[in-house]
């Protein structure tokens, strides 16, 4: 559509619109600019103005004195982030939890899609897809609240263990188990919805390929390896590329609902640190510095992931 | 799929049905467990004998939660944020999408503005500068803080923008020849044609607003003015005094239990999502297919 109208404008007999100068076109478009006013105002207030506040990261901020009255300290707060044990821990925890979720989540989504794809009964297939996607649409307060009860010593998992004389598993209170619990509960919440994109990819594989392979005597396993997996490979690569942009996103809302002081050493992530130490405890400069570090690195990684997705999966985001 | 009739294939097929069935049950089980606990008698909950079926069935936890003024208040705040938040967001989305859906020849600077929006979507100054900004513009502790910042959803604007670009250009041109302004074209031509897309985005926005809790928790100091999900956070995750302030003192004579009350409240918060779920599941793949932006 757009190409046709552009081409028509370029035709010699149809010169009038093309001759309009930029100033004329801008003038004619004023109602369109008027429509952009709400979004422009919201952009400036909520996304651009806060960028000014980023300078708090480079001073020792005293709320009572304001930004101008606070002494400039350069990169001091960033040095603390990179040289302290706490700083190392929150960056490590963020990466471990985020990457663990990306890998486990993708594998679970692919595996579930492959299983559902094998089902012949359409009703059963539909029910399985719809029920497993429900938790995705619930907030982490609801899911976290349910799991805090479920994984406690008197909960659904531990009560039967204790009934047969085994010790309760401290899912949310043990430093080693906590990150694993985060990953597993996230996989539980997201695998059903995560499989949707892979199922969509599976349905685009031509049935003729399977029929031809079956005629040639290929079994279930060899069809899986030679037809199904290559068929969804572009989607897998795409999801991996896009995942790169999220390696500093360990899931703020989930971690905040499940985190407790017993597991700060392995469960505290960048976002929860900024919230607790920065905002709640009033260390505004440190919190801003840590947040800024995450914003900048994430921004670069997201751009890189979009470029990779375009380059290797042929997927243009913008 | 290729049909297979060998006994081995049949066993494999049955196994797949069983595994998928178990996974589906596993997705529901935690909700079911909480439901059972919230419907069980105090004696049964305290003896920890409830797993998947209510023991000593009663509805006192639900009655109690519904009778607490703070619950009703927070529920109303949540409903209000969904209604106003979604309405405002759809309006801003349409106003943003329409000009950007036009060709550059009609709308000089559209690409630049789109880049600006995308930058705003991908980069943020972080929580603390944002908090200080809200403080400075006096938006903290207001209802507006729940709906105004969220009224600009860049992602949703781009979804609507892509939908608008699929509307044949001739329709707008015909209206313009009849003297329609851009606002007429948007609200009388594009709007009626876009109801499916607006429904989808509205549904997603409603789920987001209903589920949001961090903004209410951090930007509204007085717990009495927080939406339901933020209230839930302080009761379930922080417990203690917060919970008692909402529930009042739980006597030893009733069937009320902290676990049962938390469960009842969690399920109340989950209920609206379950009610609109049949509509949500129609649009599972919408975000995926509209996500690819056609230039």
Coordinates of C-alpha atoms in Angstrom, one line a residue:
Chain A
X1 CA 0.0 0.0 0.0
X2 CA 2.5 2.5 1.1
X3 CA 4.9 1.7 -1.7
X4 CA 2.2 2.3 -4.3
X5 CA 1.3 5.7 -3.0
X6 CA 5.0 6.7 -2.8
X7 CA 5.5 5.5 -6.4
X8 CA 2.5 7.4 -7.6
X9 CA 3.8 10.5 -6.0
X10 CA 7.1 10.1 -8.0
X11 CA 5.3 9.9 -11.3
X12 CA 5.9 12.9 -13.6
X13 CA 2.2 13.6 -14.1
X14 CA 1.6 13.7 -10.4
X15 CA 4.1 16.3 -9.2
X16 CA 2.0 18.5 -7.0
X17 CA 2.3 16.8 -3.6
X18 CA 6.0 16.0 -4.1
X19 CA 6.8 19.7 -4.7
X20 CA 5.5 20.7 -1.2
X21 CA 8.4 21.9 0.9
X22 CA 9.2 20.5 4.3
X23 CA 7.8 23.6 6.0
X24 CA 4.5 23.2 4.1
X25 CA 4.2 19.6 5.0
X26 CA 4.9 20.3 8.7
X27 CA 2.3 23.0 8.6
X28 CA -0.3 20.7 7.1
X29 CA 0.5 18.1 9.7
X30 CA -0.2 20.2 12.7
X31 CA -3.3 18.2 13.9
X32 CA -1.0 15.1 13.8
X33 CA 1.5 16.8 16.0
X34 CA -1.3 17.9 18.3
X35 CA -2.2 14.2 18.8
X36 CA 1.3 13.5 19.9
X37 CA 1.2 16.0 22.7
X38 CA -0.1 13.6 25.4
X39 CA 2.6 11.1 24.7
X40 CA 5.2 13.8 24.4
X41 CA 4.3 15.2 27.8
X42 CA 4.3 11.8 29.4
X43 CA 7.6 10.9 27.8
X44 CA 9.3 14.1 29.0
X45 CA 7.9 13.9 32.5
X46 CA 8.2 10.2 33.3
X47 CA 11.1 9.1 31.1
X48 CA 13.3 12.1 30.3
X49 CA 13.2 14.2 33.5
X50 CA 14.2 11.2 35.7
X51 CA 17.4 11.0 33.7
X52 CA 18.4 14.3 35.3
X53 CA 18.2 12.6 38.7
X54 CA 20.9 10.1 37.6
X55 CA 23.4 12.7 38.6
X56 CA 22.7 11.7 42.2
X57 CA 24.9 8.7 41.5
X58 CA 27.9 11.0 41.3
X59 CA 27.4 13.0 44.5
X60 CA 27.0 12.2 48.2
X61 CA 23.3 13.0 48.2
X62 CA 21.8 14.6 51.3
X63 CA 18.1 14.8 50.8
X64 CA 17.8 17.9 52.9
X65 CA 20.4 19.8 51.0
X66 CA 19.2 18.8 47.5
X67 CA 21.4 18.0 44.6
X68 CA 23.2 21.3 44.4
X69 CA 24.2 21.1 48.1
X70 CA 25.6 17.6 47.9
X71 CA 29.4 17.2 47.3
X72 CA 30.5 15.7 43.9
X73 CA 32.3 12.4 44.4
X74 CA 32.7 11.2 40.8
X75 CA 32.7 7.4 40.5
X76 CA 33.1 6.6 44.2
X77 CA 29.8 4.8 44.4
X78 CA 30.5 2.7 41.4
X79 CA 33.9 1.7 42.9
X80 CA 32.1 0.6 46.0
X81 CA 29.8 -1.5 43.8
X82 CA 32.7 -3.2 42.0
X83 CA 35.0 -3.6 45.0
X84 CA 32.7 -4.7 47.8
X85 CA 31.6 -8.2 48.7
X86 CA 28.0 -7.1 48.5
X87 CA 28.4 -5.6 45.1
X88 CA 30.0 -8.7 43.8
X89 CA 27.2 -10.8 45.3
X90 CA 24.3 -8.9 43.9
X91 CA 25.8 -8.9 40.4
X92 CA 26.6 -12.6 40.6
X93 CA 23.1 -13.5 42.0
X94 CA 21.4 -11.5 39.3
X95 CA 23.3 -13.3 36.6
X96 CA 22.9 -16.8 38.0
X97 CA 19.2 -16.4 38.6
X98 CA 18.4 -14.6 35.3
X99 CA 20.5 -17.0 33.2
X100 CA 19.2 -20.0 35.1
X101 CA 15.6 -18.9 34.4
X102 CA 16.3 -18.2 30.7
X103 CA 17.8 -21.6 30.1
X104 CA 15.5 -23.7 32.3
X105 CA 12.5 -21.7 31.1
X106 CA 13.3 -22.1 27.4
X107 CA 14.0 -25.8 27.8
X108 CA 10.7 -26.3 29.7
X109 CA 8.8 -24.3 27.1
X110 CA 10.3 -26.3 24.2
X111 CA 9.8 -29.7 25.9
X112 CA 6.2 -28.9 26.8
X113 CA 5.4 -27.7 23.3
X114 CA 6.9 -30.9 21.8
X115 CA 4.8 -33.0 24.1
X116 CA 1.6 -31.1 23.4
X117 CA 2.3 -31.2 19.7
X118 CA 2.3 -35.0 19.8
X119 CA -1.3 -35.1 21.2
X120 CA -3.9 -36.1 18.7
X121 CA -7.0 -35.2 20.7
X122 CA -7.7 -31.5 20.0
X123 CA -9.8 -31.0 23.2
X124 CA -7.2 -32.5 25.5
X125 CA -4.6 -30.4 23.7
X126 CA -6.5 -27.2 24.2
X127 CA -7.2 -27.9 27.9
X128 CA -3.6 -28.7 28.5
X129 CA -2.4 -25.5 26.9
X130 CA -5.0 -23.3 28.6
X131 CA -4.6 -24.6 32.1
X132 CA -0.8 -24.5 32.1
X133 CA -0.8 -20.9 30.9
X134 CA -3.0 -19.6 33.8
X135 CA -0.2 -18.9 36.3
X136 CA 1.5 -16.6 33.7
X137 CA -1.4 -14.1 34.1
X138 CA -1.3 -14.0 37.9
X139 CA 0.8 -11.5 39.8
X140 CA 3.8 -12.6 41.8
X141 CA 2.1 -11.5 45.0
X142 CA -0.5 -14.2 44.4
X143 CA 1.9 -16.8 43.2
X144 CA 4.5 -15.9 45.8
X145 CA 1.9 -16.0 48.6
X146 CA 0.8 -19.4 47.5
X147 CA 4.4 -20.8 47.3
X148 CA 5.4 -19.3 50.7
X149 CA 2.7 -21.5 52.2
X150 CA 3.2 -24.5 49.9
X151 CA 7.0 -24.6 50.4
X152 CA 7.0 -23.9 54.1
X153 CA 7.7 -26.7 56.6
X154 CA 3.9 -27.3 57.1
X155 CA 3.1 -27.0 53.3
X156 CA 2.0 -29.4 50.7
X157 CA 5.5 -30.5 49.8
X158 CA 7.1 -30.8 53.2
X159 CA 4.1 -32.1 55.2
X160 CA 4.2 -35.6 53.5
X161 CA 8.0 -35.7 53.9
X162 CA 7.8 -35.1 57.6
X163 CA 4.9 -37.5 57.9
X164 CA 7.2 -40.3 56.8
X165 CA 10.0 -39.1 59.1
X166 CA 12.1 -37.2 56.5
X167 CA 13.4 -33.7 57.2
X168 CA 11.6 -30.7 55.7
X169 CA 13.3 -29.1 52.7
X170 CA 14.1 -25.4 53.5
X171 CA 13.3 -24.2 50.0
X172 CA 13.1 -20.5 50.9
X173 CA 15.5 -20.5 53.9
X174 CA 18.6 -22.2 52.6
X175 CA 21.2 -20.3 50.7
X176 CA 21.9 -23.0 48.2
X177 CA 18.3 -24.0 47.6
X178 CA 16.9 -20.4 47.3
X179 CA 18.1 -19.6 43.8
X180 CA 17.0 -23.0 42.6
X181 CA 13.6 -22.4 44.2
X182 CA 13.4 -19.1 42.3
X183 CA 14.2 -20.8 39.0
X184 CA 11.8 -23.7 39.5
X185 CA 8.9 -21.6 40.6
X186 CA 9.5 -19.2 37.7
X187 CA 9.6 -22.2 35.3
X188 CA 6.3 -23.5 36.9
X189 CA 4.7 -20.1 36.3
X190 CA 5.9 -19.6 32.8
X191 CA 6.3 -22.9 31.0
X192 CA 2.7 -23.2 29.7
X193 CA 2.7 -19.7 28.3
X194 CA 6.3 -20.0 27.2
X195 CA 5.4 -23.0 25.1
X196 CA 2.9 -21.0 23.0
X197 CA 5.5 -19.5 20.7
X198 CA 7.1 -22.9 20.1
X199 CA 3.8 -24.5 19.4
X200 CA 3.1 -21.7 16.9
X201 CA 6.4 -22.6 15.3
X202 CA 5.6 -26.3 15.3
X203 CA 2.4 -25.8 13.5
X204 CA 4.2 -24.1 10.6
X205 CA 6.2 -27.3 9.8
X206 CA 4.7 -28.9 6.7
X207 CA 2.9 -32.3 7.5
X208 CA 4.3 -33.6 4.1
X209 CA 7.8 -33.6 5.7
X210 CA 6.6 -36.0 8.4
X211 CA 4.7 -38.2 5.8
X212 CA 7.7 -38.4 3.5
X213 CA 9.9 -39.3 6.5
X214 CA 7.5 -42.0 7.7
X215 CA 7.4 -43.5 4.2
X216 CA 11.2 -43.6 4.3
X217 CA 10.9 -45.5 7.6
X218 CA 12.0 -42.8 10.0
X219 CA 10.8 -43.5 13.5
X220 CA 9.5 -41.0 16.0
X221 CA 12.9 -40.1 17.4
X222 CA 14.6 -39.6 14.0
X223 CA 11.6 -37.4 12.9
X224 CA 12.0 -35.4 16.0
X225 CA 15.8 -34.9 15.4
X226 CA 15.6 -34.3 11.6
X227 CA 12.4 -32.5 11.1
X228 CA 10.9 -31.1 14.3
X229 CA 14.0 -29.6 15.9
X230 CA 15.3 -28.0 12.7
X231 CA 11.8 -26.7 12.1
X232 CA 11.7 -24.8 15.4
X233 CA 15.4 -23.9 15.4
X234 CA 14.9 -20.3 14.1
X235 CA 12.5 -19.7 17.0
X236 CA 14.9 -21.2 19.5
X237 CA 17.7 -19.0 18.2
X238 CA 15.4 -15.9 18.3
X239 CA 14.4 -16.6 21.9
X240 CA 18.1 -17.0 22.9
X241 CA 19.0 -13.8 21.2
X242 CA 16.2 -11.9 22.9
X243 CA 17.1 -13.5 26.2
X244 CA 20.5 -11.8 26.1
X245 CA 18.7 -8.5 26.7
X246 CA 17.3 -9.9 30.0
X247 CA 20.4 -11.3 31.7
X248 CA 20.3 -8.5 34.3
X249 CA 16.6 -9.1 34.8
X250 CA 16.3 -11.7 37.5
X251 CA 12.6 -11.0 38.1
X252 CA 12.3 -8.2 40.6
X253 CA 8.7 -8.9 41.6
X254 CA 9.3 -12.6 42.2
X255 CA 12.5 -12.1 44.2
X256 CA 11.0 -9.3 46.2
X257 CA 8.0 -11.5 47.2
X258 CA 10.1 -14.5 48.2
X259 CA 13.3 -12.9 49.5
X260 CA 14.1 -13.0 53.3
X261 CA 17.2 -12.0 55.3
X262 CA 18.3 -15.6 55.6
X263 CA 19.1 -15.8 51.9
X264 CA 20.5 -12.3 51.1
X265 CA 23.9 -13.8 50.3
X266 CA 22.5 -15.8 47.3
X267 CA 19.1 -14.3 46.7
X268 CA 19.6 -10.5 46.8
X269 CA 19.6 -9.2 43.2
X270 CA 20.4 -5.7 41.8
X271 CA 16.8 -4.6 41.8
X272 CA 16.0 -5.7 45.4
X273 CA 19.3 -4.1 46.6
X274 CA 18.4 -0.8 45.0
X275 CA 14.9 -1.0 46.6
X276 CA 16.0 -2.0 50.1
X277 CA 19.4 -0.4 50.6
X278 CA 18.9 2.5 48.2
X279 CA 15.3 3.6 48.7
X280 CA 14.1 2.1 52.0
X281 CA 17.3 2.7 53.9
X282 CA 17.8 6.1 52.2
X283 CA 21.2 5.5 50.6
X284 CA 20.0 7.4 47.5
X285 CA 23.4 7.8 45.9
X286 CA 24.5 4.2 46.1
X287 CA 21.0 3.0 45.0
X288 CA 21.1 5.4 42.0
X289 CA 24.6 4.3 41.0
X290 CA 23.7 0.6 41.2
X291 CA 20.5 1.2 39.2
X292 CA 22.3 3.3 36.6
X293 CA 24.8 0.5 36.1
X294 CA 22.0 -1.9 35.5
X295 CA 20.2 0.5 33.1
X296 CA 23.2 1.2 31.0
X297 CA 24.4 -2.4 30.7
X298 CA 20.8 -3.6 30.0
X299 CA 20.3 -1.0 27.3
X300 CA 23.5 -2.0 25.5
X301 CA 22.5 -5.7 25.8
X302 CA 19.0 -5.1 24.5
X303 CA 20.3 -3.3 21.5
X304 CA 22.8 -6.1 20.9
X305 CA 20.1 -8.7 21.3
X306 CA 17.9 -6.9 18.7
X307 CA 20.8 -6.7 16.3
X308 CA 21.5 -10.4 16.8
X309 CA 17.9 -11.3 16.4
X310 CA 17.8 -9.4 13.1
X311 CA 21.2 -10.9 12.0
X312 CA 20.7 -14.5 13.0
X313 CA 16.9 -15.0 13.1
X314 CA 15.8 -12.5 10.6
X315 CA 13.5 -10.9 13.1
X316 CA 13.1 -7.1 13.0
X317 CA 11.8 -5.7 16.2
X318 CA 11.8 -2.1 15.1
Chain B
X1 CA 0.7 -36.1 12.5
X2 CA 1.6 -39.5 11.2
X3 CA -0.6 -42.3 12.6
X4 CA 1.3 -45.2 14.2
X5 CA -0.4 -48.4 15.2
X6 CA 2.4 -50.4 16.7
X7 CA 2.1 -51.4 20.4
X8 CA 5.2 -49.4 21.2
X9 CA 3.9 -46.3 19.6
X10 CA 0.6 -46.7 21.5
X11 CA 2.4 -46.9 24.8
X12 CA 4.5 -43.9 23.9
X13 CA 1.3 -42.0 23.0
X14 CA -0.4 -42.9 26.3
X15 CA 2.7 -41.9 28.2
X16 CA 2.6 -38.5 26.5
X17 CA -1.0 -38.0 27.5
X18 CA -0.3 -39.0 31.1
X19 CA 2.7 -36.6 31.3
X20 CA 0.9 -33.7 29.8
X21 CA -2.1 -34.4 32.0
X22 CA 0.1 -34.4 35.1
X23 CA 1.7 -31.1 34.1
X24 CA -1.7 -29.6 33.6
X25 CA -2.7 -30.8 37.1
X26 CA 0.5 -29.5 38.5
X27 CA -0.3 -26.0 37.2
X28 CA -3.6 -26.0 39.1
X29 CA -2.6 -27.9 42.2
X30 CA -1.2 -25.0 44.2
X31 CA -4.4 -23.0 43.8
X32 CA -6.4 -26.0 44.7
X33 CA -4.3 -26.5 47.9
X34 CA -4.8 -22.9 49.0
X35 CA -8.5 -23.1 48.3
X36 CA -8.8 -26.3 50.4
X37 CA -6.9 -24.6 53.3
X38 CA -9.1 -21.5 53.2
X39 CA -12.2 -23.7 53.4
X40 CA -11.1 -25.9 56.2
X41 CA -11.8 -25.6 59.9
X42 CA -9.3 -24.1 62.3
X43 CA -8.7 -27.4 64.0
X44 CA -7.8 -29.1 60.7
X45 CA -5.5 -26.3 59.5
X46 CA -3.7 -26.2 62.8
X47 CA -3.3 -29.9 62.9
X48 CA -2.0 -29.6 59.3
X49 CA -4.1 -32.4 57.9
X50 CA -5.5 -30.4 54.9
X51 CA -3.9 -31.1 51.6
X52 CA -6.2 -31.4 48.6
X53 CA -9.7 -31.5 50.1
X54 CA -11.3 -29.2 52.7
X55 CA -11.6 -30.7 56.1
X56 CA -14.5 -29.4 58.1
X57 CA -15.9 -27.2 55.3
X58 CA -16.8 -23.6 56.2
X59 CA -16.8 -20.2 54.5
X60 CA -15.9 -18.0 57.5
X61 CA -12.5 -16.9 56.1
X62 CA -14.3 -15.6 53.0
X63 CA -17.1 -13.9 55.0
X64 CA -14.5 -12.3 57.3
X65 CA -12.4 -11.0 54.4
X66 CA -15.4 -9.5 52.6
X67 CA -16.5 -7.8 55.9
X68 CA -13.2 -6.0 56.5
X69 CA -13.5 -2.3 55.5
X70 CA -9.9 -2.2 54.3
X71 CA -10.4 -5.1 51.9
X72 CA -13.4 -3.4 50.3
X73 CA -11.5 -0.1 50.1
X74 CA -8.5 -1.7 48.4
X75 CA -10.7 -3.6 46.1
X76 CA -12.4 -0.4 45.0
X77 CA -9.1 1.3 44.5
X78 CA -8.0 -1.7 42.3
X79 CA -11.2 -1.5 40.3
X80 CA -10.8 2.2 39.8
X81 CA -7.3 1.9 38.7
X82 CA -8.3 -0.7 36.1
X83 CA -11.2 1.4 34.8
X84 CA -9.4 4.7 34.6
X85 CA -6.0 3.2 33.8
X86 CA -7.2 1.3 30.8
X87 CA -9.4 4.1 29.5
X88 CA -6.6 6.6 29.7
X89 CA -4.0 4.2 28.2
X90 CA -6.2 3.4 25.2
X91 CA -6.8 7.0 24.5
X92 CA -3.1 7.9 24.7
X93 CA -2.3 4.8 22.6
X94 CA -4.6 5.8 19.8
X95 CA -3.5 9.4 19.8
X96 CA 0.1 8.3 19.6
X97 CA -0.4 5.5 17.1
X98 CA -2.5 7.5 14.5
X99 CA 0.1 10.1 13.5
X100 CA 2.9 7.6 13.5
X101 CA 0.9 5.2 11.3
X102 CA 0.8 7.9 8.5
X103 CA 3.5 8.1 5.9
X104 CA 6.5 10.3 6.5
X105 CA 5.4 12.5 3.6
X106 CA 2.3 13.4 5.6
X107 CA 4.0 13.4 8.9
X108 CA 7.5 14.7 8.8
X109 CA 9.6 13.5 11.8
X110 CA 7.6 10.3 12.5
X111 CA 10.6 8.1 12.4
X112 CA 12.5 10.3 14.7
X113 CA 9.6 10.4 17.2
X114 CA 9.3 6.7 17.1
X115 CA 13.0 6.3 17.9
X116 CA 12.5 8.7 20.8
X117 CA 9.6 6.5 22.1
X118 CA 11.6 3.3 21.7
X119 CA 14.5 4.9 23.6
X120 CA 12.1 5.7 26.4
X121 CA 10.9 2.1 26.4
X122 CA 14.4 0.6 26.6
X123 CA 16.2 3.0 28.9
X124 CA 15.3 4.2 32.4
X125 CA 17.0 6.2 35.0
X126 CA 16.3 3.6 37.6
X127 CA 14.0 3.4 40.6
X128 CA 15.5 6.2 42.8
X129 CA 15.6 9.1 40.3
X130 CA 12.0 8.1 39.4
X131 CA 10.9 8.1 43.0
X132 CA 12.5 11.5 43.6
X133 CA 10.8 12.8 40.4
X134 CA 7.4 11.6 41.6
X135 CA 8.1 13.3 44.9
X136 CA 9.1 16.6 43.2
X137 CA 6.0 16.8 41.0
X138 CA 3.8 15.9 44.1
X139 CA 2.5 12.7 42.6
X140 CA 3.4 10.5 45.6
X141 CA 0.5 9.3 47.7
X142 CA -2.1 10.2 45.1
X143 CA -4.4 7.9 43.1
X144 CA -3.0 9.5 39.9
X145 CA 0.4 7.9 40.5
X146 CA -1.3 4.5 39.7
X147 CA -2.8 5.5 36.4
X148 CA -1.0 8.5 34.9
X149 CA 2.5 7.2 34.4
X150 CA 1.1 3.9 33.0
X151 CA -1.1 5.7 30.6
X152 CA 1.8 5.8 28.1
X153 CA 2.5 2.2 27.2
X154 CA 4.9 2.4 24.3
X155 CA 4.7 -1.3 23.5
X156 CA 0.9 -1.1 23.3
X157 CA 1.1 2.1 21.2
X158 CA 3.3 0.2 18.7
X159 CA 0.8 -2.7 18.6
X160 CA -2.0 -0.3 17.8
X161 CA 0.2 1.5 15.3
X162 CA 0.8 -1.7 13.4
X163 CA -2.9 -2.4 13.4
X164 CA -3.6 1.1 12.0
X165 CA -1.1 0.6 9.3
X166 CA -3.1 -2.4 8.1
X167 CA -6.2 -0.3 7.6
X168 CA -6.5 0.5 3.9
X169 CA -5.4 4.1 3.2
X170 CA -8.3 4.7 0.8
X171 CA -10.8 4.7 3.8
X172 CA -9.0 7.7 5.4
X173 CA -8.6 9.4 2.0
X174 CA -12.3 9.0 1.2
X175 CA -13.2 10.6 4.5
X176 CA -10.7 13.4 4.0
X177 CA -12.1 14.2 0.6
X178 CA -15.5 14.6 2.4
X179 CA -13.9 17.1 4.6
X180 CA -13.0 15.0 7.6
X181 CA -10.3 16.2 10.0
X182 CA -7.6 13.9 11.3
X183 CA -9.6 13.7 14.6
X184 CA -12.7 12.6 12.6
X185 CA -10.7 10.0 10.7
X186 CA -9.2 8.7 14.0
X187 CA -12.4 8.5 16.0
X188 CA -14.9 7.8 13.3
X189 CA -13.0 5.6 10.8
X190 CA -10.1 4.0 12.6
X191 CA -11.7 3.5 16.0
X192 CA -14.7 1.5 14.8
X193 CA -12.4 -0.6 12.6
X194 CA -9.9 -1.3 15.4
X195 CA -12.2 -2.7 18.1
X196 CA -10.5 -6.1 18.0
X197 CA -7.0 -4.6 18.5
X198 CA -8.3 -2.2 21.1
X199 CA -10.0 -5.0 22.9
X200 CA -6.8 -7.0 23.0
X201 CA -4.7 -4.2 24.2
X202 CA -7.4 -3.2 26.7
X203 CA -7.4 -6.7 28.1
X204 CA -3.7 -6.8 28.5
X205 CA -3.7 -3.4 30.1
X206 CA -6.5 -4.4 32.5
X207 CA -4.5 -7.5 33.5
X208 CA -1.4 -5.4 34.1
X209 CA -3.3 -2.8 36.1
X210 CA -5.0 -5.4 38.2
X211 CA -1.8 -7.2 38.9
X212 CA 0.4 -4.2 39.6
X213 CA 1.5 -3.9 43.2
X214 CA 5.0 -2.4 43.4
X215 CA 3.9 1.1 42.5
X216 CA 1.1 1.1 45.1
X217 CA 3.5 -0.3 47.7
X218 CA 6.3 2.2 47.1
X219 CA 4.6 5.4 45.9
X220 CA 1.7 5.3 48.3
X221 CA 2.8 5.6 51.9
X222 CA -0.6 5.2 53.6
X223 CA -1.5 1.5 53.5
X224 CA -5.2 2.5 53.6
X225 CA -5.0 4.0 50.1
X226 CA -3.2 1.1 48.4
X227 CA -4.8 -1.2 45.8
X228 CA -5.6 -4.8 46.6
X229 CA -2.4 -6.4 45.3
X230 CA -0.2 -4.0 47.3
X231 CA -2.3 -4.7 50.4
X232 CA -1.8 -8.4 49.8
X233 CA 1.9 -7.9 49.6
X234 CA 2.0 -6.3 53.0
X235 CA -0.2 -8.9 54.6
X236 CA 1.3 -12.1 53.1
X237 CA 4.9 -11.1 52.8
X238 CA 5.3 -8.8 55.8
X239 CA 2.6 -10.3 58.0
X240 CA 2.5 -9.4 61.7
X241 CA 1.1 -6.0 62.5
X242 CA 0.1 -5.3 58.8
X243 CA -2.0 -8.4 58.7
X244 CA -3.6 -7.8 62.1
X245 CA -4.5 -4.2 61.1
X246 CA -6.5 -5.6 58.2
X247 CA -8.0 -8.7 59.8
X248 CA -8.5 -7.4 63.3
X249 CA -7.8 -9.8 66.2
X250 CA -8.7 -13.3 65.3
X251 CA -10.4 -15.0 68.2
X252 CA -9.7 -18.5 69.3
X253 CA -13.4 -19.4 69.0
X254 CA -14.0 -18.9 65.3
X255 CA -12.8 -21.0 62.4
X256 CA -10.5 -18.2 61.2
X257 CA -6.8 -18.9 60.6
X258 CA -4.1 -16.6 59.3
X259 CA -3.3 -19.2 56.6
X260 CA -7.0 -19.4 55.6
X261 CA -7.5 -15.7 55.6
X262 CA -4.4 -15.1 53.4
X263 CA -5.6 -17.9 51.1
X264 CA -9.0 -16.4 50.8
X265 CA -7.6 -13.0 50.0
X266 CA -5.1 -14.4 47.4
X267 CA -7.9 -16.2 45.7
X268 CA -10.2 -13.1 45.7
X269 CA -7.3 -11.3 43.9
X270 CA -6.9 -14.2 41.4
X271 CA -10.7 -14.4 40.7
X272 CA -11.0 -11.5 38.2
X273 CA -8.2 -12.9 36.1
X274 CA -9.9 -16.3 36.1
X275 CA -13.2 -14.7 35.1
X276 CA -11.7 -12.9 32.0
X277 CA -9.4 -15.8 31.2
X278 CA -11.6 -17.3 28.5
X279 CA -11.2 -13.9 26.6
X280 CA -7.5 -13.7 27.4
X281 CA -6.6 -17.1 26.0
X282 CA -8.0 -16.1 22.6
X283 CA -5.2 -13.6 22.3
X284 CA -2.3 -15.7 23.4
X285 CA -0.4 -15.2 20.2
X286 CA -1.4 -11.6 19.5
X287 CA 1.6 -10.2 21.1
X288 CA 3.8 -12.5 19.1
X289 CA 2.3 -11.7 15.7
X290 CA 2.0 -8.0 16.2
X291 CA 5.4 -7.8 17.8
X292 CA 7.1 -7.8 14.5
X293 CA 6.9 -4.2 13.4
X294 CA 6.3 -3.5 9.8
X295 CA 8.0 -0.4 8.6

